[in-house]
mmCIF file of C-alpha atoms and ligand atoms in Angstrom:
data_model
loop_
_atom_site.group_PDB
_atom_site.id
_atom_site.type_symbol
_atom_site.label_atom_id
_atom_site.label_comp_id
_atom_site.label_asym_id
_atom_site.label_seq_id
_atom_site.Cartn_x
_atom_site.Cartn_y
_atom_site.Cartn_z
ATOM 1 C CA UNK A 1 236.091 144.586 151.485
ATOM 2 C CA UNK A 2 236.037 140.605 152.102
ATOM 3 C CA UNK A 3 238.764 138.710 151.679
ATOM 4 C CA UNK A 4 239.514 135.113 152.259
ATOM 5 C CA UNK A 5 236.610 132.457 152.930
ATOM 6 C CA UNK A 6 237.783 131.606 156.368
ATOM 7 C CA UNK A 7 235.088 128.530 157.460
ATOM 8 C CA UNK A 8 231.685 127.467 157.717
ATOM 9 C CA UNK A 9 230.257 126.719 160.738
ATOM 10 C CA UNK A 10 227.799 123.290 161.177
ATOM 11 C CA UNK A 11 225.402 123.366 164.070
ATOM 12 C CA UNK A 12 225.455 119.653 165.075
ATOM 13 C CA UNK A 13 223.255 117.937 168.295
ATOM 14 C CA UNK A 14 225.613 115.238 169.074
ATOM 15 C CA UNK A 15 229.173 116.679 168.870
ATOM 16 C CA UNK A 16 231.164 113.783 169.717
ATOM 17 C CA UNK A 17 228.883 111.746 166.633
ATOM 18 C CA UNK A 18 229.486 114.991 164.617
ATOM 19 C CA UNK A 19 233.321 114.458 165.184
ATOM 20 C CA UNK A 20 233.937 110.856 164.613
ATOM 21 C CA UNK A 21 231.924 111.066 161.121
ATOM 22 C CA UNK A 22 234.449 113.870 160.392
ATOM 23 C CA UNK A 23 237.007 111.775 161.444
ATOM 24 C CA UNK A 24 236.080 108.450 160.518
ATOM 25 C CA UNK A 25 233.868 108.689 157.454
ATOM 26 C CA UNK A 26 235.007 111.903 155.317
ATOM 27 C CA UNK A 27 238.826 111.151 156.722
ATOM 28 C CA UNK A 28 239.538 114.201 158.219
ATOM 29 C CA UNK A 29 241.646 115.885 161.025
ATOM 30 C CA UNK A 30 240.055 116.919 163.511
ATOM 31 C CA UNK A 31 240.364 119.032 166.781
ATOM 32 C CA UNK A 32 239.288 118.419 170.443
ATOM 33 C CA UNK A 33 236.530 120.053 171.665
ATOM 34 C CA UNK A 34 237.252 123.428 172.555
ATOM 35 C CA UNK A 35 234.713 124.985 174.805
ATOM 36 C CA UNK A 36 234.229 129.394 173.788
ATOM 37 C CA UNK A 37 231.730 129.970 177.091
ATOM 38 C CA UNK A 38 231.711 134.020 175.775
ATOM 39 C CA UNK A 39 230.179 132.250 172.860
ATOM 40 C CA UNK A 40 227.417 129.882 174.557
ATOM 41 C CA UNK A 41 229.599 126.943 171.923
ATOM 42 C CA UNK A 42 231.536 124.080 171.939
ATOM 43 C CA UNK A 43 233.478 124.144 168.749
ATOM 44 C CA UNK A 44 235.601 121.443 166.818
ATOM 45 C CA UNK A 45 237.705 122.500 164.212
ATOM 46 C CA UNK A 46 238.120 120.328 160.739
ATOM 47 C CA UNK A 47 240.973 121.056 159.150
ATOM 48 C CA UNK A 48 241.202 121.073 155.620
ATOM 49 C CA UNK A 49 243.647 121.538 153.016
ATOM 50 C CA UNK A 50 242.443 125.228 151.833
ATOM 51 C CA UNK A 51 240.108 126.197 155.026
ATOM 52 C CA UNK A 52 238.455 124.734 157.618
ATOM 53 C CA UNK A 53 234.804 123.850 159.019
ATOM 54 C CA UNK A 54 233.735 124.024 162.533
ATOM 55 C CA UNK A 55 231.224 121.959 164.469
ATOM 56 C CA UNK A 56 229.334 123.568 166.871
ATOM 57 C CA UNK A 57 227.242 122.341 170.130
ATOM 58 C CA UNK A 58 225.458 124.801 172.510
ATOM 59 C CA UNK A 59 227.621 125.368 175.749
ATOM 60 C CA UNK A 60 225.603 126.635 178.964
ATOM 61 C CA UNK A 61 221.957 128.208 179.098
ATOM 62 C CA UNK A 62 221.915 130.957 176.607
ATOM 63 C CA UNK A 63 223.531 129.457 174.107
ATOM 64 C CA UNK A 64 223.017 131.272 170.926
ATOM 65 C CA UNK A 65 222.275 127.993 168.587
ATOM 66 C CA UNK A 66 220.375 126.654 170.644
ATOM 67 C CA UNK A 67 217.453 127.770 168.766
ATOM 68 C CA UNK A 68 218.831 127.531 165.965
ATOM 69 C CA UNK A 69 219.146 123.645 166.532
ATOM 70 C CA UNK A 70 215.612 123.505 168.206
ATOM 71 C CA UNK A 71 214.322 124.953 164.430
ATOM 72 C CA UNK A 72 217.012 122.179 162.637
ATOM 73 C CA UNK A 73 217.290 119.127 165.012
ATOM 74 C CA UNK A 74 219.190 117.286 162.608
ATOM 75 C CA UNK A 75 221.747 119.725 162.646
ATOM 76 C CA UNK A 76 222.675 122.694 159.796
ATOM 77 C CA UNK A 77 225.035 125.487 158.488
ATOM 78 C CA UNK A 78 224.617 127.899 160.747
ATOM 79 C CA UNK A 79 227.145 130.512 159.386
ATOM 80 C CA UNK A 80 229.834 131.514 157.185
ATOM 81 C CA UNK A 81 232.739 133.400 157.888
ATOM 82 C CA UNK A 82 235.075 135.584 155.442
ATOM 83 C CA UNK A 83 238.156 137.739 156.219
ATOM 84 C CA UNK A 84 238.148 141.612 156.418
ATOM 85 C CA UNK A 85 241.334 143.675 157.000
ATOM 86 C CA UNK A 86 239.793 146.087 159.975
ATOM 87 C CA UNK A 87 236.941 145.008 161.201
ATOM 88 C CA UNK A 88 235.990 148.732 162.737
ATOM 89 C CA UNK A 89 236.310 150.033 159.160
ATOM 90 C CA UNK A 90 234.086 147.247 157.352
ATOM 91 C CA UNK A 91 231.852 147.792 160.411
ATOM 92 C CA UNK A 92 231.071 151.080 159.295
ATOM 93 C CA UNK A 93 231.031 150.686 155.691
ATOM 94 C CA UNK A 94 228.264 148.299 156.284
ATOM 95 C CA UNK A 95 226.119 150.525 158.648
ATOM 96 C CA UNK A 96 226.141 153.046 156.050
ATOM 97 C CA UNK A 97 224.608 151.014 153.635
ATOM 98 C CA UNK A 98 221.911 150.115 155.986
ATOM 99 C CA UNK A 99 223.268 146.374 156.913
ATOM 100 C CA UNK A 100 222.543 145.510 160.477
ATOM 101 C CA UNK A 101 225.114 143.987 162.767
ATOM 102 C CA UNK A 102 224.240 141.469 165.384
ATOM 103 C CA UNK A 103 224.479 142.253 169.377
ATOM 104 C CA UNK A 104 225.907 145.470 170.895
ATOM 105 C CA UNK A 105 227.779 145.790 167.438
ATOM 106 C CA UNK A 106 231.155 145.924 168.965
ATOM 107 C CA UNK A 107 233.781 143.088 167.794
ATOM 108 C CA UNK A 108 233.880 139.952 170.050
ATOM 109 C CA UNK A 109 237.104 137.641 169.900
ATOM 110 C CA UNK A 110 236.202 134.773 168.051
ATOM 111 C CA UNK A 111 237.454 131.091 168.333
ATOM 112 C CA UNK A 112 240.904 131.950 166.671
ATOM 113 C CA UNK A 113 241.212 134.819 168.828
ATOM 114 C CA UNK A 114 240.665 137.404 166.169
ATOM 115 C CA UNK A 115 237.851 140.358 166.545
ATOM 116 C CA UNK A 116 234.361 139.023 164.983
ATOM 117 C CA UNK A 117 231.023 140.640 164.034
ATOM 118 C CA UNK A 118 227.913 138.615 163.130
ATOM 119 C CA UNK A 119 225.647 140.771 159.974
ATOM 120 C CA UNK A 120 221.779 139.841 160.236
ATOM 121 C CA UNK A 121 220.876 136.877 158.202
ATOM 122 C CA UNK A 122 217.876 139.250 156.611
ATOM 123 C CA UNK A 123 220.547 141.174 154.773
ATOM 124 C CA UNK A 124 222.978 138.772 153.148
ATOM 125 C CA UNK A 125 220.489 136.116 151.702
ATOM 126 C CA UNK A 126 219.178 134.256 155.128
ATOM 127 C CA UNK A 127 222.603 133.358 155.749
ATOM 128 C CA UNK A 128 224.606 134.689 158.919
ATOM 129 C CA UNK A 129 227.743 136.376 157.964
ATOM 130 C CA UNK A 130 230.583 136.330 160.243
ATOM 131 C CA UNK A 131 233.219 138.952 159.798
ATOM 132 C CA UNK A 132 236.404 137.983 161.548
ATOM 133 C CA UNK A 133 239.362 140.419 161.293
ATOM 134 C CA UNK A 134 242.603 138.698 159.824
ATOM 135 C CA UNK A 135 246.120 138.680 161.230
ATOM 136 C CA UNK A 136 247.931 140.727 159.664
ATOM 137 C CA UNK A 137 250.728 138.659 156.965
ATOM 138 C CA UNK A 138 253.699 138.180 158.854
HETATM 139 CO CO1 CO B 201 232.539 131.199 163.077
#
């Protein structure tokens, strides 16, 4: 059902620290800030040769890493996020085999403006899965 590794995401308190070590210490390219308020983030993108990473910062009050960051105030991976081909039909796969998807359960557009789904860290190894439906190849 998964496909490609998309990214991983990095909770981070300071963004604009987060970005120039990105930048000026591991030598990479880096985005602007690009503020997702349906998401409660701030993200930067770090482009890399074969995927990318993104830097997140909580964006208004009920921002959902803030806690996360409260728990890990040096910063940490928050998620990881892998391609599906339909993101209704891996949606349902999962529910059958008991696998619990976050919030209403209905696909949010994500940061690349592709339908996403967050799984429950309980059932994939405390790690948060992101789901994020592909474009289809052109
Ligand atoms: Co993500």
């Amino acid at each position: 059902m998964i496909g490609r590794f998309n990214h991983v995401a990095i909770a981070v308190p300071n963004l604009e620290e987060a970005s120039k070590k990105y930048r000026e210490v591991l030598g990479a390219k880096v985005s602007e800030p690009q503020p997702e308020p349906d998401h409660g983030v701030t993200v930067v993108f770090v482009e890399l040769p074969n995927t990318k990473v993104e830097l997140l910062h909580p964006l208004g009050e009920k921002s959902p890493i803030q806690g996360f960051l409260d728990k890990n105030p040096s910063g940490g991976i928050h998620h990881i996020c892998y391609e599906v081909e339909d993101i209704i039909a891996a949606r349902e796969q999962l529910k059958a085999t008991g696998a619990r998807v976050l919030g209403d359960g209905n696909p949010k557009i994500g940061a690349h403006g592709n339908p996403v789904l967050f799984l429950h860290p309980k059932d994939f190894y405390g790690t948060l899965v992101e789901l994020e439906q592909a474009k289809p190849a052109a």
